[in-house]
PDB file of C-alpha atoms in Angstrom:
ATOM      1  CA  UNK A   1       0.000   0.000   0.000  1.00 43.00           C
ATOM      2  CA  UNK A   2       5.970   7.480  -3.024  1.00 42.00           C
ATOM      3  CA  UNK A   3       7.677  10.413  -4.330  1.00 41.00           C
ATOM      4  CA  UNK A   4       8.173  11.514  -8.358  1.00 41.00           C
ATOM      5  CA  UNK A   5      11.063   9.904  -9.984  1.00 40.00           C
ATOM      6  CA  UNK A   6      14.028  11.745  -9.930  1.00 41.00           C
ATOM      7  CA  UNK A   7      17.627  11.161 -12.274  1.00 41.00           C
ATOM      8  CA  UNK A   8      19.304   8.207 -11.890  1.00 42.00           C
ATOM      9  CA  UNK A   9      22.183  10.111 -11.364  1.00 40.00           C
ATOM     10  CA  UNK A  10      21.033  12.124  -8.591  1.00 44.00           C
ATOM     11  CA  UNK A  11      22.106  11.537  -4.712  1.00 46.00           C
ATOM     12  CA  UNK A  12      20.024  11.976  -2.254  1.00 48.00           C
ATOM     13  CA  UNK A  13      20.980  13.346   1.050  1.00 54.00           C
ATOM     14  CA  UNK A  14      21.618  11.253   3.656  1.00 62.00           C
ATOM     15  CA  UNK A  15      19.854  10.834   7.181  1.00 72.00           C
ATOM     16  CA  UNK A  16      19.934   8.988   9.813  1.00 90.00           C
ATOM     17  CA  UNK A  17      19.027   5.864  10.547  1.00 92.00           C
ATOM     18  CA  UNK A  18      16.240   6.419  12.598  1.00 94.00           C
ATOM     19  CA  UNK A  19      14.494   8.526  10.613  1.00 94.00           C
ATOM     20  CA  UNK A  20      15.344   6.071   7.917  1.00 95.00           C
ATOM     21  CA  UNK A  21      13.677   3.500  10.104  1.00 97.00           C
ATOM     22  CA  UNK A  22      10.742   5.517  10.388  1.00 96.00           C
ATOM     23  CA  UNK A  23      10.073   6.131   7.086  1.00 95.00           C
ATOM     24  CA  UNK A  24      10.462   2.557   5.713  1.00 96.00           C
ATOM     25  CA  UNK A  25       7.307   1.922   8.297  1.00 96.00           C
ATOM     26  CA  UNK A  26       5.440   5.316   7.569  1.00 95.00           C
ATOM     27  CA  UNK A  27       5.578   6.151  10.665  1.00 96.00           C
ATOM     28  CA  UNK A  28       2.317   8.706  10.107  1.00 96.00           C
ATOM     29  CA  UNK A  29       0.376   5.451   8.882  1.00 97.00           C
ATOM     30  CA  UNK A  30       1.200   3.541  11.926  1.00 98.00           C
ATOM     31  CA  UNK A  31      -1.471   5.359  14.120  1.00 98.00           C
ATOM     32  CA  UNK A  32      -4.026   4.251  11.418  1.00 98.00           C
ATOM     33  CA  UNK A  33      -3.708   0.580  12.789  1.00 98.00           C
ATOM     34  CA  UNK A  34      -4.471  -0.355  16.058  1.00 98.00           C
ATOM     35  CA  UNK A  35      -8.062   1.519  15.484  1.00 98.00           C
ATOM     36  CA  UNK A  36      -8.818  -1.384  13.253  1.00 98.00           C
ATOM     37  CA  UNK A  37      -9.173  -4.078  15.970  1.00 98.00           C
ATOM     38  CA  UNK A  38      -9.982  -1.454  18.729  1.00 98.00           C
ATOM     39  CA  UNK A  39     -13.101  -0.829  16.261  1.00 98.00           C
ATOM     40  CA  UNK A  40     -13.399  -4.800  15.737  1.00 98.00           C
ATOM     41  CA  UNK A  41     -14.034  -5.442  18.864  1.00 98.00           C
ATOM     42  CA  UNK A  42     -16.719  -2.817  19.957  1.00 97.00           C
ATOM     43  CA  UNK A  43     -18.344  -3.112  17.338  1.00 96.00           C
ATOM     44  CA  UNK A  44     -19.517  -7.062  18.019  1.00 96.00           C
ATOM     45  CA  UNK A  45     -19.024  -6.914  21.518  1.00 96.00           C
ATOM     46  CA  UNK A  46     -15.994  -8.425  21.919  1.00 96.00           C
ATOM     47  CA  UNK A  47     -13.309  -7.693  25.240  1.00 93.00           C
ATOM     48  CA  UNK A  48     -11.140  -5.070  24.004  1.00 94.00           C
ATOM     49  CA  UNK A  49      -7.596  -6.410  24.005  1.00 95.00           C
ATOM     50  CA  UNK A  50      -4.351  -4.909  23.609  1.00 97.00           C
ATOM     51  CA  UNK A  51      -2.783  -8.173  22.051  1.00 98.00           C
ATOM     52  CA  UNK A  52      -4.889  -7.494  18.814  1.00 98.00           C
ATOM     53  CA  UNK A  53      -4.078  -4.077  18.379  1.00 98.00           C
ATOM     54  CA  UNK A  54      -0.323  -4.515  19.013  1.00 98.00           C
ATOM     55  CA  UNK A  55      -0.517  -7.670  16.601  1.00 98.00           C
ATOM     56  CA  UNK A  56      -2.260  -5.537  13.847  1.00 98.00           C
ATOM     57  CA  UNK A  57       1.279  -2.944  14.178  1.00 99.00           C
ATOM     58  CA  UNK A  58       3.368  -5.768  13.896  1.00 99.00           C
ATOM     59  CA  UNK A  59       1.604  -6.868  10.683  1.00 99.00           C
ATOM     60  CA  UNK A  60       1.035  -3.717   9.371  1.00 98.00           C
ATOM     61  CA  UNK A  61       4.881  -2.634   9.786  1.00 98.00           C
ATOM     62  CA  UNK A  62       6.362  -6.249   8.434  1.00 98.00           C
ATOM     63  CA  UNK A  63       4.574  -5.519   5.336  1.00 98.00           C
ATOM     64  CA  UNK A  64       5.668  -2.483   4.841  1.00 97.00           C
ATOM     65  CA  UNK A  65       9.406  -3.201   5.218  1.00 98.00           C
ATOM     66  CA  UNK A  66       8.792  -6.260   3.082  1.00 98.00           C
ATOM     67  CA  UNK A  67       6.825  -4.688   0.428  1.00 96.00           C
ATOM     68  CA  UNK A  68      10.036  -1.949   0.141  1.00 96.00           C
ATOM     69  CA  UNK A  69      12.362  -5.373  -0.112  1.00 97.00           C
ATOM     70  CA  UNK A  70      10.705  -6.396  -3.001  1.00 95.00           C
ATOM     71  CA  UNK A  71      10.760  -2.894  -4.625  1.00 94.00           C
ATOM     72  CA  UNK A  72      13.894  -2.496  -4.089  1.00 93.00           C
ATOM     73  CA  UNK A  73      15.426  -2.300  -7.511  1.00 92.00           C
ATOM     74  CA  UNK A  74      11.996  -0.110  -8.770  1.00 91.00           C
ATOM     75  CA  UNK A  75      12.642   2.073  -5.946  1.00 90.00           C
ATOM     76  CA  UNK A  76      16.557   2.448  -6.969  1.00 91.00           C
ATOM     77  CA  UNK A  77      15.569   3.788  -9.911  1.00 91.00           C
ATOM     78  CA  UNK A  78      12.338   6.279  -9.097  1.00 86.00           C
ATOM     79  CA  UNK A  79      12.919   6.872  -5.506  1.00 87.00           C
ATOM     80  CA  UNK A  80      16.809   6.534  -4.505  1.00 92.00           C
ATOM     81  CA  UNK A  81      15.540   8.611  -1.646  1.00 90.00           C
ATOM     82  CA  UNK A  82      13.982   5.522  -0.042  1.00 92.00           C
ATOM     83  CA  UNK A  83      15.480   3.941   3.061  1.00 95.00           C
ATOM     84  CA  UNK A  84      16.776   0.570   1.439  1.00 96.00           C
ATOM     85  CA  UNK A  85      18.075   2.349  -2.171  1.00 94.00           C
ATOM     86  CA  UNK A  86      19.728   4.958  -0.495  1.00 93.00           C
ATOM     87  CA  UNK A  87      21.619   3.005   2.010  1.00 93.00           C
ATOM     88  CA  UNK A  88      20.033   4.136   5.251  1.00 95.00           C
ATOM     89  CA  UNK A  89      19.139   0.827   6.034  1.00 96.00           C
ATOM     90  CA  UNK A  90      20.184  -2.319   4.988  1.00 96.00           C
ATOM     91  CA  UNK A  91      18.876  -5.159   3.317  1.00 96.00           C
ATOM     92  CA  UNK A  92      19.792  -7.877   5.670  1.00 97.00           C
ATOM     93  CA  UNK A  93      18.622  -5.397   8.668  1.00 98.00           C
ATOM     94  CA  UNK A  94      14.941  -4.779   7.007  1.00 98.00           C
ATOM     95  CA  UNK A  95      14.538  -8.496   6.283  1.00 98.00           C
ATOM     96  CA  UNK A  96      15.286  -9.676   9.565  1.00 98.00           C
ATOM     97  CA  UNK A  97      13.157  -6.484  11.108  1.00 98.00           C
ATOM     98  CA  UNK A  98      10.704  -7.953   9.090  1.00 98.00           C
ATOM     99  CA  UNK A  99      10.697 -11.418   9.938  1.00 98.00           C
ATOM    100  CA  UNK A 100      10.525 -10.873  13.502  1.00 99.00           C
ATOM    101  CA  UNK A 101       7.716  -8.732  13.424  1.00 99.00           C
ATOM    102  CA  UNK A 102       5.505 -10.536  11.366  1.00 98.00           C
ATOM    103  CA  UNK A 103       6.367 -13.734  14.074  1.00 98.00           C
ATOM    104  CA  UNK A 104       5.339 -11.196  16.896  1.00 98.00           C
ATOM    105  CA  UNK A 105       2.429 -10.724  15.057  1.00 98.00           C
ATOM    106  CA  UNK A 106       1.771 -14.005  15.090  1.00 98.00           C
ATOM    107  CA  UNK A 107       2.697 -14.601  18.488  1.00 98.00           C
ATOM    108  CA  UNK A 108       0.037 -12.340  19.704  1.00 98.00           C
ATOM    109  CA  UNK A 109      -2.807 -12.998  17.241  1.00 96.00           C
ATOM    110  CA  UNK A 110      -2.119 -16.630  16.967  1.00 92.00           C
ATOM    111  CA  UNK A 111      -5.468 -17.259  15.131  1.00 94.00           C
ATOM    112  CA  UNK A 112      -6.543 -17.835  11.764  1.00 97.00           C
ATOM    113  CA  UNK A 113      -7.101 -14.497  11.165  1.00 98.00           C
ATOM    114  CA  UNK A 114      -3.433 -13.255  11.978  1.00 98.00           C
ATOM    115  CA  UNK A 115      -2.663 -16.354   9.339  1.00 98.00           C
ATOM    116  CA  UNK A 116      -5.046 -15.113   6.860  1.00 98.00           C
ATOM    117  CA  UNK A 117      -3.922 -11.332   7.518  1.00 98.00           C
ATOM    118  CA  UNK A 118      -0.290 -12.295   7.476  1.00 98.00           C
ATOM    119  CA  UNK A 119      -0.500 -14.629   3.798  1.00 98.00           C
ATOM    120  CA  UNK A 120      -2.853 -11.546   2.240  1.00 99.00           C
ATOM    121  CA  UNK A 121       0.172  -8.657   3.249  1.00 98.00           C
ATOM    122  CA  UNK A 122       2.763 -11.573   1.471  1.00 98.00           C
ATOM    123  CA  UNK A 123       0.506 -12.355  -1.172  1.00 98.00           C
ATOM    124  CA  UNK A 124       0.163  -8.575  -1.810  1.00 98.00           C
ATOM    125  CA  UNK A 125       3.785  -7.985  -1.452  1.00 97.00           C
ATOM    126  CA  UNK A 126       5.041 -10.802  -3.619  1.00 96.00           C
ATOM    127  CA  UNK A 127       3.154  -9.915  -7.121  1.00 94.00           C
ATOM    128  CA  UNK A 128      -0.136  -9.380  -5.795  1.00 96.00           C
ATOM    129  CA  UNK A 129      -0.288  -5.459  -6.378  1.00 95.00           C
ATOM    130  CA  UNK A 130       1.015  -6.292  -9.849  1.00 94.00           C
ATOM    131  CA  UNK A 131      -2.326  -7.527 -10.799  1.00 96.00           C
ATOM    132  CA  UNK A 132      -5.182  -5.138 -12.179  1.00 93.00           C
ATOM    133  CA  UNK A 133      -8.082  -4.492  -9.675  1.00 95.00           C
ATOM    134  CA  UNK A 134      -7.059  -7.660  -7.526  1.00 98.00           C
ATOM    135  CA  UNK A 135      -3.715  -5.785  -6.095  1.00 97.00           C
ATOM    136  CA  UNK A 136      -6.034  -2.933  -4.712  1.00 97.00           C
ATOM    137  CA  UNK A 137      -9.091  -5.692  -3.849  1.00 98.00           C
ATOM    138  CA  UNK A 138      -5.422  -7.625  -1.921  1.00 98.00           C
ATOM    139  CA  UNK A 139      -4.665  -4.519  -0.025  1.00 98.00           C
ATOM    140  CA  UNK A 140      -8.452  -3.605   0.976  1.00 98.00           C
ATOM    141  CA  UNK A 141      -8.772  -7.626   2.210  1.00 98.00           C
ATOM    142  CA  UNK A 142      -5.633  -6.771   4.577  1.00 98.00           C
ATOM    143  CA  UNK A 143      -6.997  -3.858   6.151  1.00 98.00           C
ATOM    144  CA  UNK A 144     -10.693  -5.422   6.789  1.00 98.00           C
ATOM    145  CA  UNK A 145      -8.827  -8.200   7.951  1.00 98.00           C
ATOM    146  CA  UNK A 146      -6.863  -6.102  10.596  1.00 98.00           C
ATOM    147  CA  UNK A 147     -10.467  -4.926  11.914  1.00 98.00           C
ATOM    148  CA  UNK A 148     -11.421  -8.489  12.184  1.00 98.00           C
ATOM    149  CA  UNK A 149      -8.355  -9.334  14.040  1.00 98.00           C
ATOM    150  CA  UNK A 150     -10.273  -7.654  17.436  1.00 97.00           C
ATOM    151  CA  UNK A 151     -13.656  -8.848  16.160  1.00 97.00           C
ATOM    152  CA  UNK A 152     -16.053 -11.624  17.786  1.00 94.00           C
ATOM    153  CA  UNK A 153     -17.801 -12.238  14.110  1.00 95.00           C
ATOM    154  CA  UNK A 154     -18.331 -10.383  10.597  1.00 96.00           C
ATOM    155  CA  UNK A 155     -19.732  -6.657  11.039  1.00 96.00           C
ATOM    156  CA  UNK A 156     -20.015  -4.759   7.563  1.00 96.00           C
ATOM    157  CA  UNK A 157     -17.642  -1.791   8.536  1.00 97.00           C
ATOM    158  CA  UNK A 158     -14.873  -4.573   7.561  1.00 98.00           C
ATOM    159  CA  UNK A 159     -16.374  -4.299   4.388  1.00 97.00           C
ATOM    160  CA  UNK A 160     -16.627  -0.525   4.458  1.00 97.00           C
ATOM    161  CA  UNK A 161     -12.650  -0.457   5.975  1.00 98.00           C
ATOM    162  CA  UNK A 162     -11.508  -2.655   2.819  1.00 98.00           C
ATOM    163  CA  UNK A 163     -13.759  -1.116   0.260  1.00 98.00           C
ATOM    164  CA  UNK A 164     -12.272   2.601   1.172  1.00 98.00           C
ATOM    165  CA  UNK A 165      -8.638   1.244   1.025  1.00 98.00           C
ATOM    166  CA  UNK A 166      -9.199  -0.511  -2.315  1.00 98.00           C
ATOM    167  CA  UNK A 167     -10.105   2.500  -3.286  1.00 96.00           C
ATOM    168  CA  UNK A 168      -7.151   4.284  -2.056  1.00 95.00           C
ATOM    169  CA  UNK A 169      -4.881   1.441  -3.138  1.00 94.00           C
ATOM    170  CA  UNK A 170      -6.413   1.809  -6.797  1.00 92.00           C
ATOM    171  CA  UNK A 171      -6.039   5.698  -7.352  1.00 88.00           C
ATOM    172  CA  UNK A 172      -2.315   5.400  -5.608  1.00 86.00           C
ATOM    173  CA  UNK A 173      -1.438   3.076  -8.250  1.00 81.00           C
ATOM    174  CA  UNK A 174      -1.482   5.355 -10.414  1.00 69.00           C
ATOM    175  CA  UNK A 175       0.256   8.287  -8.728  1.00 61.00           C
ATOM    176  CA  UNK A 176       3.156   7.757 -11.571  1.00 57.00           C
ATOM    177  CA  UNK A 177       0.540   7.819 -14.137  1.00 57.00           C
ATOM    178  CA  UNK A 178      -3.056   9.928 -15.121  1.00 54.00           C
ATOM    179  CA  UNK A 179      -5.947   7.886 -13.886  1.00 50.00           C
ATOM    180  CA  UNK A 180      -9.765   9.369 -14.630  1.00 51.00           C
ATOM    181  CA  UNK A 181     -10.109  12.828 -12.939  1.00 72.00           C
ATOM    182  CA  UNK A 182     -13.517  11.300 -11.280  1.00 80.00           C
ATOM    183  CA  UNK A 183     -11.463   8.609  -9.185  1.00 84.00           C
ATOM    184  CA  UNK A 184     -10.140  11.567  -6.789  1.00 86.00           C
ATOM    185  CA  UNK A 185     -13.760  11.840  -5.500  1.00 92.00           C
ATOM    186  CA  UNK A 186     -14.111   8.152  -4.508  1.00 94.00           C
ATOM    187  CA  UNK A 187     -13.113   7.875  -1.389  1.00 95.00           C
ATOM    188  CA  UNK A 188     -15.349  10.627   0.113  1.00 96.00           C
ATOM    189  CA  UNK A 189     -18.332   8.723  -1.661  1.00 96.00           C
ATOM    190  CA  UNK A 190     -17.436   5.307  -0.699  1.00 97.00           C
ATOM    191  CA  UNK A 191     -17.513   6.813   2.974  1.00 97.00           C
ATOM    192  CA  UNK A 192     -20.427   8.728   2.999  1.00 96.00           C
ATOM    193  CA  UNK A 193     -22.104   6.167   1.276  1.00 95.00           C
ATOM    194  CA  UNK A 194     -21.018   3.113   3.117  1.00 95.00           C
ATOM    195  CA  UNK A 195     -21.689   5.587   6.726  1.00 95.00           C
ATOM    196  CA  UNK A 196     -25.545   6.372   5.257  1.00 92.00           C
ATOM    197  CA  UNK A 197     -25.930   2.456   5.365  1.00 91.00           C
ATOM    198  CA  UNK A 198     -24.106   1.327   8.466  1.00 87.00           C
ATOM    199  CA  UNK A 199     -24.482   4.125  11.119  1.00 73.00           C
ATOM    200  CA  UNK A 200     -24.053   7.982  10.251  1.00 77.00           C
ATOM    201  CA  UNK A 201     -22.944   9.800  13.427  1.00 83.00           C
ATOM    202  CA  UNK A 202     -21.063  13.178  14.004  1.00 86.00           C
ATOM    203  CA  UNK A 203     -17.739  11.818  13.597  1.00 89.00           C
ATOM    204  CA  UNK A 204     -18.542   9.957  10.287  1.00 92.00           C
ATOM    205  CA  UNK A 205     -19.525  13.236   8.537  1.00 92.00           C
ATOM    206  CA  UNK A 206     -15.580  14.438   9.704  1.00 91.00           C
ATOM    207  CA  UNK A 207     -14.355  11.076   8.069  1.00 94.00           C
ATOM    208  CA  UNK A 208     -16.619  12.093   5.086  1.00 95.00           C
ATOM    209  CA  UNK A 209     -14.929  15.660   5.300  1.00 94.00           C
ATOM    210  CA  UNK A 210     -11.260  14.775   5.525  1.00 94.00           C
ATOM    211  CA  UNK A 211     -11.662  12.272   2.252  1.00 94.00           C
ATOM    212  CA  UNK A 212     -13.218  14.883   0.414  1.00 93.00           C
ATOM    213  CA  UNK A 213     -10.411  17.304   1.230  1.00 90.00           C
ATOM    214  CA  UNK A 214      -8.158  14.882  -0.315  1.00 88.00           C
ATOM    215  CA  UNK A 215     -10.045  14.850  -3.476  1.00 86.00           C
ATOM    216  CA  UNK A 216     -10.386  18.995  -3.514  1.00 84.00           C
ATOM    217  CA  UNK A 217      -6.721  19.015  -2.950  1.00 80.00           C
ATOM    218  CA  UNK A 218      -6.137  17.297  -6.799  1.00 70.00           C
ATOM    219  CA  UNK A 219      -9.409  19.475  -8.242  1.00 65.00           C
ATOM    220  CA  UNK A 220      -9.639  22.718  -9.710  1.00 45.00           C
ATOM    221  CA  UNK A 221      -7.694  25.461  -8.471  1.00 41.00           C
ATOM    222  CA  UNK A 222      -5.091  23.182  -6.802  1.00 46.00           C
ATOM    223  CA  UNK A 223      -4.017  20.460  -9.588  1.00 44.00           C
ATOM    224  CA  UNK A 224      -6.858  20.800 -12.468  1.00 41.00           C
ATOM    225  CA  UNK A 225      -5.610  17.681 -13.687  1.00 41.00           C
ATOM    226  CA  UNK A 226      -3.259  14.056 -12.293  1.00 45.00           C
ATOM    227  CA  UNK A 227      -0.276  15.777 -12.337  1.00 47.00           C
ATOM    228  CA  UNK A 228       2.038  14.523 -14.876  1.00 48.00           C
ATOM    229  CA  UNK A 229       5.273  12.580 -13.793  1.00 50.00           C
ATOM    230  CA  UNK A 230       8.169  14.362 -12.868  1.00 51.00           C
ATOM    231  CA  UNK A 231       6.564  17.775 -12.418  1.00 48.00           C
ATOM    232  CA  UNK A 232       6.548  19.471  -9.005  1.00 48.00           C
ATOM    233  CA  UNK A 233       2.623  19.229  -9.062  1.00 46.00           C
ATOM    234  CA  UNK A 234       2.952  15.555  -9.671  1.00 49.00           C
ATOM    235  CA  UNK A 235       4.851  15.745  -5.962  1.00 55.00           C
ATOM    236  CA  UNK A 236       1.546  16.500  -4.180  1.00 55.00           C
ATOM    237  CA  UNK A 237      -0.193  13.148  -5.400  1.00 62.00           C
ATOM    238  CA  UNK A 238       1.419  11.143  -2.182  1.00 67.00           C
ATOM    239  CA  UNK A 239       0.314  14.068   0.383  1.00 78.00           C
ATOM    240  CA  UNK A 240      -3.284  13.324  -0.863  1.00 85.00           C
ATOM    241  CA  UNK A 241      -2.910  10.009  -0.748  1.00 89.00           C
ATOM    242  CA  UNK A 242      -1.646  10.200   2.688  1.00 91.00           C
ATOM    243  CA  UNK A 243      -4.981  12.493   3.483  1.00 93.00           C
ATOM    244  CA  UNK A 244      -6.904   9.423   2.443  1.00 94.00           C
ATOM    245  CA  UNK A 245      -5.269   7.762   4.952  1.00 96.00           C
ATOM    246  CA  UNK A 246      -5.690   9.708   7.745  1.00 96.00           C
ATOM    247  CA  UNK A 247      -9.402   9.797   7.341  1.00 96.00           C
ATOM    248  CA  UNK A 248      -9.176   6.155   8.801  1.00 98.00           C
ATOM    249  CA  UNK A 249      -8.703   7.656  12.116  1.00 98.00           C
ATOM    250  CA  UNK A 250     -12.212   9.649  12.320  1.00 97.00           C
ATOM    251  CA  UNK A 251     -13.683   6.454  10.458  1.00 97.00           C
ATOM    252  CA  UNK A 252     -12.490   3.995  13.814  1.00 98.00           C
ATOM    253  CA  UNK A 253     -13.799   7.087  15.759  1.00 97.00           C
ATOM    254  CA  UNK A 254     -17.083   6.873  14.195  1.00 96.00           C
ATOM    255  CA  UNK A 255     -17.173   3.284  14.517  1.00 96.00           C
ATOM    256  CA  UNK A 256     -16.014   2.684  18.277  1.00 96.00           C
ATOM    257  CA  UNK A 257     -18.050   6.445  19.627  1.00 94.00           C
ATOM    258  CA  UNK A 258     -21.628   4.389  20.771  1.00 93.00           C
ATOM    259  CA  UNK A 259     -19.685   1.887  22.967  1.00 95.00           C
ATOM    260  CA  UNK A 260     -16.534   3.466  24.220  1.00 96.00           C
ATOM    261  CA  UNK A 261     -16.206   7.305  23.719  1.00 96.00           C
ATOM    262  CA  UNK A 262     -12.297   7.222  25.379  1.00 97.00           C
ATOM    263  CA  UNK A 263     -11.575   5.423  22.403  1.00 98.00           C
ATOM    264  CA  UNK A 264     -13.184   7.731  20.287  1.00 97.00           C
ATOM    265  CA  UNK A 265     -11.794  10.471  21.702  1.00 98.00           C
ATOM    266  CA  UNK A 266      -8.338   9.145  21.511  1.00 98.00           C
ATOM    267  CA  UNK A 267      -8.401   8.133  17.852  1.00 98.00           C
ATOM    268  CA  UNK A 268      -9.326  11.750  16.499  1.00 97.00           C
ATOM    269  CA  UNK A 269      -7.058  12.979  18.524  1.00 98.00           C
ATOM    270  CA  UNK A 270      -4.240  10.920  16.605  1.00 98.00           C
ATOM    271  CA  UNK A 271      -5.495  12.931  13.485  1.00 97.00           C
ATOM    272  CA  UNK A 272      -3.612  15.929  14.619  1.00 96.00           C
ATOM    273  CA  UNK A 273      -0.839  13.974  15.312  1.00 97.00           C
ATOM    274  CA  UNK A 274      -0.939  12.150  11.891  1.00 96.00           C
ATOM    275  CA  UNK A 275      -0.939  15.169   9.842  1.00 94.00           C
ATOM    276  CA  UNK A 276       2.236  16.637  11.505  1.00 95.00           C
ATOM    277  CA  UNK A 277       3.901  13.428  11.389  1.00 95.00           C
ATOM    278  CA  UNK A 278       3.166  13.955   7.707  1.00 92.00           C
ATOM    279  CA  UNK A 279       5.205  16.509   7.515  1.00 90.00           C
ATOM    280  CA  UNK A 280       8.422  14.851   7.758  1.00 90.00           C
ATOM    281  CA  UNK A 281       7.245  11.186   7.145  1.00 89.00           C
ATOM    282  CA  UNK A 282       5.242   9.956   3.859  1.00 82.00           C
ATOM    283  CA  UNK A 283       2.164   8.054   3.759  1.00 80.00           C
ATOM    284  CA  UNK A 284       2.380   6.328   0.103  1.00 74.00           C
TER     285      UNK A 284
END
């Protein structure tokens, strides 16, 4: 689930390897996560736990260090910038980072959800986002199945959690390329829509809100059309995309406000915290 390609020849400044670190696991996107199972499990009425909602971190940062693995040689040539091209961190260090926090994972959600959750992020990771319309469907099955990893049974805002980041995962795709100018209004009408169903609250019109920021940020008057590749307008397609994102917070918030307001209150206030993170740290 990425900057504009720059010369080959270009070298990008180094940093340290902390920050390096933190950027391989998008550090902004990590406080997207643990709202997934939080949400799971008031939602059906299940204990809340803190096992699932560390497990879901584990999962979520393993994939991302493994997905930059296996685009390592794509990313040596578009984004040298990138933690693993650049040097920052290593190849062996990332894999065995990896490794032993998708075990962890495990370890804490030994169930066959974490299984299923764990062979979707490889399956995605391995060729999966390659594919047309299933890489995106991949990535939106990983994130319903993060809210399922807290869960006591099915509850449709799984299927409203994947369904957004399909979405997401789709337009992102395509932040290289020029995909329909429509697509940047999806995810503000897969929320609203899928909220109108389920249960529209306060907090769900915010959700609605931020996504449809992140579509007005690519629309007329800021970038009337996908900016093409390689232009310093093309360089605010992974901001938006990392707007998207953080509209997952108010969308736990919404979900998890009937049964346990703390939570609630403590998700939207990670919003805040997301969008400065932001700042230093990219989302796509």
């Amino acid at each position: 689930m990425a900057t504009g390609p720059q010369h080959p020849a270009a070298r990008p400044a180094r940093v340290s390897a902390l920050t390096g670190w933190l950027q391989l696991v998008r550090l902004p996107n990590l406080l997207t996560v643990p709202g997934d199972p939080l949400a799971g499990a008031l939602l059906t009425g299940a204990a809340l736990d803190w096992r699932p909602a560390v497990a879901s971190v584990c999962f979520y940062a393993a994939g991302l260090i493994s997905n930059d693995l296996f685009d390592a040689a794509a990313d040596a040539r578009d984004r040298p910038d990138r933690p693993i091209p650049s040097g920052t961190v290593s190849r062996t260090a990332a894999g065995i980072v990896a490794g032993a926090l998708a075990v962890t994972g495990l370890a804490l959600a030994p169930t066959i959800i974490g299984v299923a959750l764990l062979a979707a992020i490889l399956l995605y990771n391995t060729g999966g986002k390659r594919i047309p319309v299933f890489g995106p469907i991949n990535m939106g099955a990983c994130r319903g199945l993060s809210f399922m990893l807290g869960a006591a049974a099915f509850h449709p805002a799984a299927g409203l959690l994947a369904l957004y980041i399909a979405v997401v995962t789709g337009i992102a795709r395509h932040e290289m390329t020029a995909p329909p100018g429509a697509a940047r209004w999806l995810p503000a009408f897969v929320l609203a829509g899928g909220f109108a169903l389920l249960h529209p609250t306060p907090v769900a019109i915010l959700a609605v809100v931020v996504a449809w920021w992140g579509g007005r940020m690519l629309s007329e008057g800021h970038a009337s059309a996908w900016p093409p590749p390689g232009t310093d307008a093309q360089k605010r397609v992974p901001p938006v995309i990392g707007i998207w994102i953080s509209a997952l917070l108010p969308v736990q918030a919404a979900f998890c406000a009937d049964a346990n307001p703390v939570v609630a209150a403590v998700l939207l206030a990670l919003w805040p915290v997301f969008r400065v993170l932001s700042r230093k740290f990219y989302a796509s």
